[in-house]
Tab-separated table of C-alpha atoms in Angstrom:
chain	number	residue	atom	x	y	z
Z	1	ALA	CA	116.985	59.224	182.033
Z	2	TRP	CA	117.892	56.159	179.710
Z	3	LYS	CA	116.039	55.999	176.451
Z	4	THR	CA	113.724	53.111	175.941
Z	5	THR	CA	114.049	50.616	172.849
Z	6	LYS	CA	111.424	48.022	172.063
Z	7	GLU	CA	112.364	45.743	169.392
Z	8	PHE	CA	111.107	42.799	167.463
Z	9	ASN	CA	112.941	40.373	165.545
Z	10	LEU	CA	112.468	37.379	163.785
Z	11	GLY	CA	115.121	35.302	162.091
Z	12	LEU	CA	115.265	32.427	159.990
Z	13	ASP	CA	118.591	30.201	159.241
Z	14	PHE	CA	118.782	27.368	156.914
Z	15	LYS	CA	121.117	25.204	155.390
Z	16	ALA	CA	120.126	22.845	152.398
Z	17	PHE	CA	121.967	20.407	149.949
Z	18	SER	CA	124.592	19.358	152.098
Z	19	HIS	CA	125.654	22.887	153.008
Z	20	ARG	CA	125.719	23.706	149.360
Z	21	LEU	CA	123.144	26.293	150.120
Z	22	TYR	CA	122.728	28.451	153.301
Z	23	GLY	CA	121.683	31.687	154.499
Z	24	SER	CA	119.367	33.930	156.867
Z	25	ILE	CA	116.498	36.127	156.988
Z	26	ASP	CA	115.761	38.720	159.412
Z	27	VAL	CA	112.983	41.148	159.931
Z	28	TYR	CA	112.927	43.771	162.512
Z	29	SER	CA	111.008	46.472	163.910
Z	30	ARG	CA	112.510	48.670	166.418
Z	31	LYS	CA	111.025	51.840	168.367
Z	32	THR	CA	113.088	54.133	170.541
Z	33	THR	CA	111.547	56.278	172.704
Z	34	GLY	CA	113.338	59.244	174.493
Z	35	ALA	CA	116.407	59.522	172.294
Z	36	LEU	CA	118.807	62.267	173.648
Z	37	ALA	CA	118.152	65.568	171.976
Z	38	PRO	CA	118.928	69.340	172.513
Z	39	THR	CA	116.321	70.597	174.926
Z	40	PRO	CA	114.782	74.308	175.091
Z	41	ILE	CA	116.460	75.857	178.566
Z	42	PRO	CA	115.892	79.243	180.203
Z	43	PHE	CA	119.177	81.309	179.980
Z	44	GLU	CA	118.753	82.086	183.602
Z	45	LEU	CA	119.708	78.581	184.763
Z	46	GLY	CA	123.269	79.151	182.928
Z	47	PRO	CA	124.083	76.270	180.859
Z	48	LEU	CA	124.122	77.164	177.117
Z	49	THR	CA	123.249	73.468	176.091
Z	50	TYR	CA	121.104	70.771	177.767
Z	51	PHE	CA	120.057	67.359	176.316
Z	52	SER	CA	117.179	65.145	177.730
Z	53	ASN	CA	115.218	62.390	176.261
Z	54	LEU	CA	112.710	63.881	173.845
Z	55	MET	CA	112.990	62.283	170.572
Z	56	ASP	CA	111.037	59.025	169.244
Z	57	VAL	CA	112.634	57.009	166.457
Z	58	SER	CA	111.532	54.066	164.438
Z	59	ASN	CA	113.532	51.732	162.415
Z	60	LYS	CA	111.696	48.740	160.429
Z	61	GLY	CA	113.680	46.636	158.023
Z	62	ILE	CA	114.874	43.326	156.416
Z	63	GLU	CA	118.121	41.774	156.048
Z	64	ILE	CA	118.854	38.683	153.618
Z	65	ASN	CA	121.862	36.661	153.261
Z	66	ILE	CA	122.137	33.805	150.926
Z	67	GLY	CA	125.469	31.748	150.193
Z	68	GLY	CA	126.526	28.536	148.491
Z	69	ASP	CA	128.714	26.676	145.823
Z	70	LEU	CA	127.209	27.194	142.455
Z	71	ILE	CA	129.677	24.635	141.210
Z	72	ARG	CA	131.454	21.929	143.373
Z	73	ALA	CA	133.611	19.865	140.993
Z	74	GLU	CA	136.724	17.682	141.986
Z	75	ASP	CA	139.073	20.487	141.143
Z	76	PHE	CA	137.055	23.607	140.673
Z	77	ILE	CA	134.440	25.307	142.990
Z	78	TRP	CA	132.433	28.444	142.663
Z	79	SER	CA	131.022	30.017	145.655
Z	80	MET	CA	128.867	32.856	145.999
Z	81	ASN	CA	127.414	35.071	148.872
Z	82	LEU	CA	124.706	37.720	148.445
Z	83	ASN	CA	123.442	39.867	151.341
Z	84	TRP	CA	120.653	42.436	150.776
Z	85	SER	CA	119.287	44.879	153.415
Z	86	THR	CA	116.420	47.485	153.545
Z	87	ASN	CA	115.728	49.654	156.469
Z	88	LYS	CA	113.072	52.555	156.761
Z	89	ASN	CA	114.131	55.234	159.390
Z	90	LYS	CA	111.397	57.548	160.582
Z	91	LEU	CA	111.271	60.430	163.081
Z	92	ASP	CA	108.117	59.703	164.900
Z	93	ARG	CA	107.978	62.856	167.205
Z	94	LEU	CA	110.419	65.687	168.129
Z	95	ASN	CA	108.520	66.481	171.420
Z	96	GLY	CA	109.925	69.904	171.263
Z	97	ALA	CA	113.730	69.007	170.958
Z	98	ASN	CA	115.542	72.426	170.248
Z	99	ILE	CA	116.989	71.388	166.851
Z	100	ASN	CA	119.869	73.729	165.571
Z	101	GLN	CA	118.513	76.251	163.064
Z	102	TYR	CA	120.605	74.962	160.424
Z	103	SER	CA	119.420	71.207	160.930
Z	104	LEU	CA	115.718	71.886	161.125
Z	105	ASP	CA	115.196	70.711	157.801
Z	106	TYR	CA	116.821	67.198	158.171
Z	107	TYR	CA	114.655	66.435	161.117
Z	108	VAL	CA	110.890	66.343	159.770
Z	109	GLU	CA	108.228	64.316	161.869
Z	110	GLY	CA	107.028	61.596	159.820
Z	111	GLN	CA	109.964	61.486	157.673
Z	112	PRO	CA	113.460	59.759	157.810
Z	113	ILE	CA	116.192	61.561	159.696
Z	114	GLY	CA	118.273	63.126	156.831
Z	115	THR	CA	115.312	64.266	154.991
Z	116	ILE	CA	116.258	66.760	152.369
Z	117	LYS	CA	113.996	69.814	151.898
Z	118	GLY	CA	114.405	72.335	149.261
Z	119	TYR	CA	112.366	74.404	146.502
Z	120	GLN	CA	111.205	72.603	143.364
Z	121	VAL	CA	112.093	74.254	139.953
Z	122	GLU	CA	109.567	74.117	137.455
Z	123	LYS	CA	111.666	75.559	134.826
Z	124	ILE	CA	114.164	78.124	133.672
Z	125	PHE	CA	112.225	81.537	132.540
Z	126	GLN	CA	112.497	82.231	128.775
Z	127	ASN	CA	110.639	85.251	128.431
Z	128	GLN	CA	110.011	88.503	130.249
Z	129	THR	CA	106.335	88.558	129.821
Z	130	GLU	CA	105.801	85.462	132.032
Z	131	ILE	CA	107.743	87.321	134.674
Z	132	ASP	CA	106.004	90.185	134.536
Z	133	ASP	CA	102.619	88.467	134.831
Z	134	LEU	CA	103.763	86.748	138.006
Z	135	ASN	CA	105.160	90.046	139.463
Z	136	ALA	CA	102.090	91.684	138.718
Z	137	SER	CA	99.902	88.901	140.590
Z	138	ALA	CA	102.472	88.833	143.859
Z	139	PRO	CA	101.350	90.452	147.174
Z	140	ASN	CA	104.462	92.274	147.550
Z	141	GLY	CA	105.139	92.713	143.576
Z	142	PHE	CA	107.962	90.127	143.218
Z	143	TYR	CA	107.474	86.543	142.613
Z	144	SER	CA	110.728	85.446	144.065
Z	145	SER	CA	113.295	88.042	143.720
Z	146	PRO	CA	113.390	91.953	142.434
Z	147	SER	CA	116.383	90.616	140.277
Z	148	LEU	CA	114.268	87.815	138.652
Z	149	SER	CA	114.658	87.898	134.803
Z	150	VAL	CA	114.943	85.394	131.720
Z	151	GLY	CA	117.537	82.795	132.416
Z	152	ASP	CA	116.553	82.449	136.240
Z	153	TYR	CA	114.554	79.619	137.938
Z	154	LYS	CA	111.099	79.472	138.163
Z	155	PHE	CA	110.381	77.817	141.663
Z	156	ARG	CA	107.073	76.263	142.541
Z	157	ASP	CA	104.829	78.323	144.436
Z	158	THR	CA	103.744	75.110	146.423
Z	159	ASN	CA	101.463	76.808	148.919
Z	160	GLY	CA	99.665	78.979	146.030
Z	161	ASP	CA	100.306	82.295	147.811
Z	162	GLY	CA	101.675	84.204	144.379
Z	163	GLU	CA	104.978	84.478	145.802
Z	164	ILE	CA	108.103	82.430	146.637
Z	165	THR	CA	109.054	82.205	150.183
Z	166	VAL	CA	110.909	79.838	152.619
Z	167	GLU	CA	107.048	77.993	153.031
Z	168	ASP	CA	107.226	76.791	149.506
Z	169	ARG	CA	110.369	74.407	150.556
Z	170	THR	CA	109.198	70.886	150.301
Z	171	VAL	CA	110.766	67.551	150.753
Z	172	ILE	CA	112.883	66.593	147.535
Z	173	GLY	CA	115.080	63.871	148.796
Z	174	SER	CA	116.436	61.477	151.235
Z	175	ILE	CA	119.724	60.114	152.317
Z	176	GLN	CA	118.142	56.720	153.085
Z	177	PRO	CA	118.488	54.416	150.449
Z	178	ASP	CA	115.818	52.095	149.029
Z	179	PHE	CA	117.900	48.952	149.561
Z	180	PHE	CA	121.741	48.470	149.923
Z	181	GLY	CA	124.215	45.319	150.480
Z	182	GLY	CA	127.117	43.301	148.597
Z	183	PHE	CA	127.864	40.184	146.789
Z	184	SER	CA	131.153	38.138	146.448
Z	185	ASN	CA	132.290	35.664	144.390
Z	186	THR	CA	135.220	33.089	144.877
Z	187	PHE	CA	136.554	30.968	142.078
Z	188	THR	CA	138.810	28.132	143.311
Z	189	TYR	CA	140.853	25.776	140.976
Z	190	LYS	CA	143.143	23.573	142.654
Z	191	ASN	CA	145.472	25.617	144.705
Z	192	LEU	CA	144.631	28.989	142.761
Z	193	SER	CA	141.900	31.193	144.093
Z	194	LEU	CA	140.264	34.478	142.913
Z	195	SER	CA	137.697	36.461	144.883
Z	196	ALA	CA	135.962	39.552	144.409
Z	197	PHE	CA	133.668	41.705	146.611
Z	198	PHE	CA	131.109	44.186	145.286
Z	199	GLN	CA	129.081	46.525	147.425
Z	200	TYR	CA	126.155	48.708	146.353
Z	201	SER	CA	123.611	51.095	147.255
Z	202	VAL	CA	120.336	51.979	145.463
Z	203	GLY	CA	117.812	55.050	145.848
Z	204	ALA	CA	119.386	57.567	148.184
Z	205	GLU	CA	119.955	61.267	147.409
Z	206	SER	CA	122.618	64.037	148.012
Z	207	ILE	CA	122.938	67.677	147.298
Z	208	TRP	CA	126.379	68.153	145.455
Z	209	ASP	CA	127.517	70.943	147.367
Z	210	ALA	CA	129.991	72.302	144.780
Z	211	ILE	CA	127.337	73.450	142.516
Z	212	PRO	CA	124.840	75.538	144.426
Z	213	THR	CA	128.108	76.950	146.259
Z	214	GLY	CA	129.385	77.919	142.739
Z	215	VAL	CA	126.392	79.479	141.762
Z	216	TYR	CA	127.404	82.699	143.673
Z	217	ASN	CA	130.153	83.121	140.838
Z	218	SER	CA	132.710	84.481	142.992
Z	219	LEU	CA	135.252	86.219	140.967
Z	220	GLY	CA	138.894	84.394	140.656
Z	221	GLN	CA	137.380	80.925	141.302
Z	222	ASN	CA	137.548	78.110	139.096
Z	223	LYS	CA	134.204	76.437	137.812
Z	224	LEU	CA	133.486	72.855	137.730
Z	225	ALA	CA	132.696	71.721	134.144
Z	226	GLU	CA	129.418	70.299	135.204
Z	227	TYR	CA	128.268	73.588	136.030
Z	228	GLY	CA	130.096	75.773	133.685
Z	229	LEU	CA	129.004	74.035	130.415
Z	230	ASN	CA	125.485	73.486	131.653
Z	231	THR	CA	124.355	77.181	132.476
Z	232	TRP	CA	121.544	78.912	130.651
Z	233	THR	CA	122.444	81.290	127.711
Z	234	PRO	CA	120.572	82.783	124.822
Z	235	GLU	CA	122.281	79.775	122.824
Z	236	ASN	CA	121.939	77.171	125.572
Z	237	THR	CA	118.397	77.450	126.655
Z	238	ASP	CA	117.719	73.730	127.453
Z	239	ALA	CA	120.228	74.078	130.223
Z	240	ARG	CA	120.168	72.169	133.687
Z	241	TYR	CA	121.087	75.302	135.647
Z	242	ALA	CA	120.344	79.166	135.665
Z	243	LYS	CA	122.468	81.638	133.974
Z	244	ALA	CA	125.564	82.437	135.801
Z	245	VAL	CA	125.565	86.227	137.367
Z	246	TYR	CA	127.988	87.398	139.890
Z	247	THR	CA	126.733	87.031	143.368
Z	248	ASP	CA	123.832	85.631	142.232
Z	249	PRO	CA	121.120	88.192	142.957
Z	250	ALA	CA	118.051	86.230	141.861
Z	251	GLY	CA	118.724	83.543	144.529
Z	252	ASN	CA	119.041	80.594	141.928
Z	253	GLY	CA	121.725	78.917	144.630
Z	254	ARG	CA	118.672	78.227	146.962
Z	255	ILE	CA	118.700	74.552	147.426
Z	256	SER	CA	116.660	73.053	145.032
Z	257	ASP	CA	115.868	69.765	143.192
Z	258	ARG	CA	118.250	71.102	140.453
Z	259	TYR	CA	121.013	70.396	142.693
Z	260	LEU	CA	119.901	67.015	143.918
Z	261	TYR	CA	121.619	63.902	142.576
Z	262	ASP	CA	121.303	60.009	143.060
Z	263	THR	CA	123.982	58.583	145.017
Z	264	SER	CA	123.372	55.041	143.843
Z	265	TYR	CA	126.596	53.043	142.951
Z	266	LEU	CA	127.830	49.797	142.419
Z	267	ARG	CA	131.551	49.407	143.632
Z	268	LEU	CA	134.132	46.686	143.092
Z	269	LYS	CA	135.461	46.993	146.532
Z	270	ASN	CA	137.980	44.166	146.914
Z	271	ILE	CA	139.723	41.476	144.492
Z	272	GLN	CA	142.171	39.263	145.546
Z	273	LEU	CA	144.221	36.233	143.748
Z	274	SER	CA	145.939	33.814	145.670
Z	275	TYR	CA	147.907	30.690	145.163
Z	276	THR	CA	148.690	28.111	148.192
Z	277	LEU	CA	151.902	26.005	147.805
Z	278	GLY	CA	151.352	22.107	147.551
Z	279	GLU	CA	151.889	20.207	150.609
Z	280	ALA	CA	154.939	18.784	149.678
Z	281	ILE	CA	156.896	21.887	148.654
Z	282	ALA	CA	155.493	23.432	151.932
Z	283	LYS	CA	157.048	20.334	153.778
Z	284	LYS	CA	160.403	20.939	152.457
Z	285	LEU	CA	160.434	24.798	153.551
Z	286	MET	CA	159.306	23.352	157.078
Z	287	LEU	CA	155.751	24.975	156.877
Z	288	SER	CA	152.321	23.609	157.390
Z	289	ARG	CA	151.019	25.843	154.811
Z	290	ALA	CA	152.029	29.133	152.481
Z	291	THR	CA	150.205	31.346	150.583
Z	292	VAL	CA	150.998	33.990	148.129
Z	293	PHE	CA	148.530	36.575	147.295
Z	294	VAL	CA	148.027	40.073	145.408
Z	295	ALA	CA	144.945	42.079	146.311
Z	296	ALA	CA	143.401	45.433	145.561
Z	297	THR	CA	140.696	47.676	146.913
Z	298	ASN	CA	138.072	50.230	145.614
Z	299	ILE	CA	139.267	49.343	141.925
Z	300	ALA	CA	136.198	50.579	140.189
Z	301	THR	CA	132.562	52.492	140.798
Z	302	TRP	CA	129.831	52.526	138.440
Z	303	THR	CA	127.459	55.449	139.440
Z	304	LYS	CA	125.561	58.419	137.772
Z	305	TRP	CA	126.757	60.575	140.733
Z	306	PRO	CA	128.617	63.406	138.838
Z	307	GLY	CA	131.014	64.372	141.806
Z	308	ILE	CA	134.084	62.640	143.092
Z	309	ASP	CA	132.477	59.816	144.954
Z	310	PRO	CA	128.739	58.991	145.892
Z	311	GLU	CA	130.041	57.479	149.155
Z	312	ILE	CA	132.296	59.784	150.886
Z	313	PHE	CA	129.913	62.730	151.984
Z	314	SER	CA	131.607	65.065	154.316
Z	315	GLU	CA	135.036	65.043	156.834
Z	316	ARG	CA	132.701	65.880	159.718
Z	317	GLY	CA	131.119	62.364	159.440
Z	318	GLY	CA	127.803	62.819	161.224
Z	319	VAL	CA	124.163	61.502	159.710
Z	320	THR	CA	122.560	64.551	158.312
Z	321	ASP	CA	126.213	65.510	156.845
Z	322	GLN	CA	125.269	63.128	154.085
Z	323	VAL	CA	122.472	65.660	153.059
Z	324	GLN	CA	124.794	67.653	151.301
Z	325	ASN	CA	128.190	65.739	149.554
Z	326	GLU	CA	131.117	67.964	149.853
Z	327	ASP	CA	133.335	65.589	147.962
Z	328	PRO	CA	135.873	66.006	150.297
Z	329	TYR	CA	138.501	63.668	148.888
Z	330	PRO	CA	138.342	60.643	146.458
Z	331	LEU	CA	138.262	57.437	147.890
Z	332	ALA	CA	141.774	55.995	147.785
Z	333	LYS	CA	142.645	52.717	145.638
Z	334	SER	CA	145.231	50.120	147.420
Z	335	PHE	CA	147.151	47.545	145.992
Z	336	SER	CA	148.766	44.961	148.092
Z	337	PHE	CA	151.154	41.530	147.883
Z	338	GLY	CA	151.615	39.402	150.752
Z	339	VAL	CA	152.800	35.969	152.074
Z	340	GLN	CA	150.959	34.101	154.548
Z	341	LEU	CA	153.086	31.288	156.554
Z	342	GLN	CA	151.604	28.608	158.946
Z	343	PHE	CA	154.454	26.751	160.744
C-alpha cells in the first residue's frame, strides 16, 4: 500500500520599494500516515524482514526568506538575503512497527525522530559514605554497580525505585534544531564584486561518540585531551567526566548527558571575489563578457562543539546517525580560481 500525506501550506510572496525589498513566507503542516517501517512477521513465513505502512509522522514548520538592496547607489550596491526555517518533526504513532533494538531509543512516540535517550548525571561521588547509604537502600544491594566508588557518576534514579536500571533512561536531547538557515551579502563596486554566504543551525544536540567510547580506557589507545584532562581525580574533583578506570567497571560509559553537546554553529560557507572586464576591453578580446574570480568554501566555523565538526555526523548518512557524532573526517576547505568567458 501507499503512504498517505495530508498537507496544509500557506505562502506569501512580496516585493516592495521598486524591488529593493522582496521575500516569501511559508507556513506548513504535513501529516504522513502509513510510512513504511519494519513489521513483525512470523518466522514460519520465510522472509527475515518485511515492511508495511505503519508509522504516522507529522511535520510543522515556517520558512522565511527576505532579501533586498540595503544600499543602491550609482557605483555601489549592497545586497543581502536571509532565510530562516524551523521544523517540528514528531513521531505520532509506531503502530507496532518492529524497530531494531539498537534504534528503539530514536523512535519515541510523541517525540521527534532522532530523540536522544540516556541517563541524567546528578554529580560525581565525592565520598564513600553516600555510596554506602544508597547501596543499603537499593533492592538488590547495589545502587548502580557493585564497582561503584568515589569518582564515579551518580546517575539520577528517575523512577524512584532505589536503583539504576535501563528504566531510568529518559529523553536528554534531540537532533532537531530549534531553527536553521543562512544569509548572504554581496558588495558590488563598479566591476568588482565580493559575496559571502553563511549558514547556521541552532539548538540541536548530539552525543560525541569518541568520549563514551574512550571511557572504557582500553590499553594502548591515545586519549582525546578533552577526556584525558577532564576526568575525576582526587586533585581534580570538579571534573566533567568520571574517573578513568580500565574496562569501566562502574558503567560510567553509559550514554548520559555528560556526553551530550550542542551542535549549534555558524559557518562561513562560501566567499567569492570577482572582477568583470569592461565592455571596451571585452570587445577587443572578441568577448561579450569576461569575469575573473577567486573563491573559497568552508572557511571558518564558530561553534562550541568540541569535536572535529558539528555538521558531519557519520559515514552511514542516515537521519538517526546524527544522534551520535562519530567525527569521521573534517569538512574539507577548498580554494578555486577561474575565468568565465561569454562569446
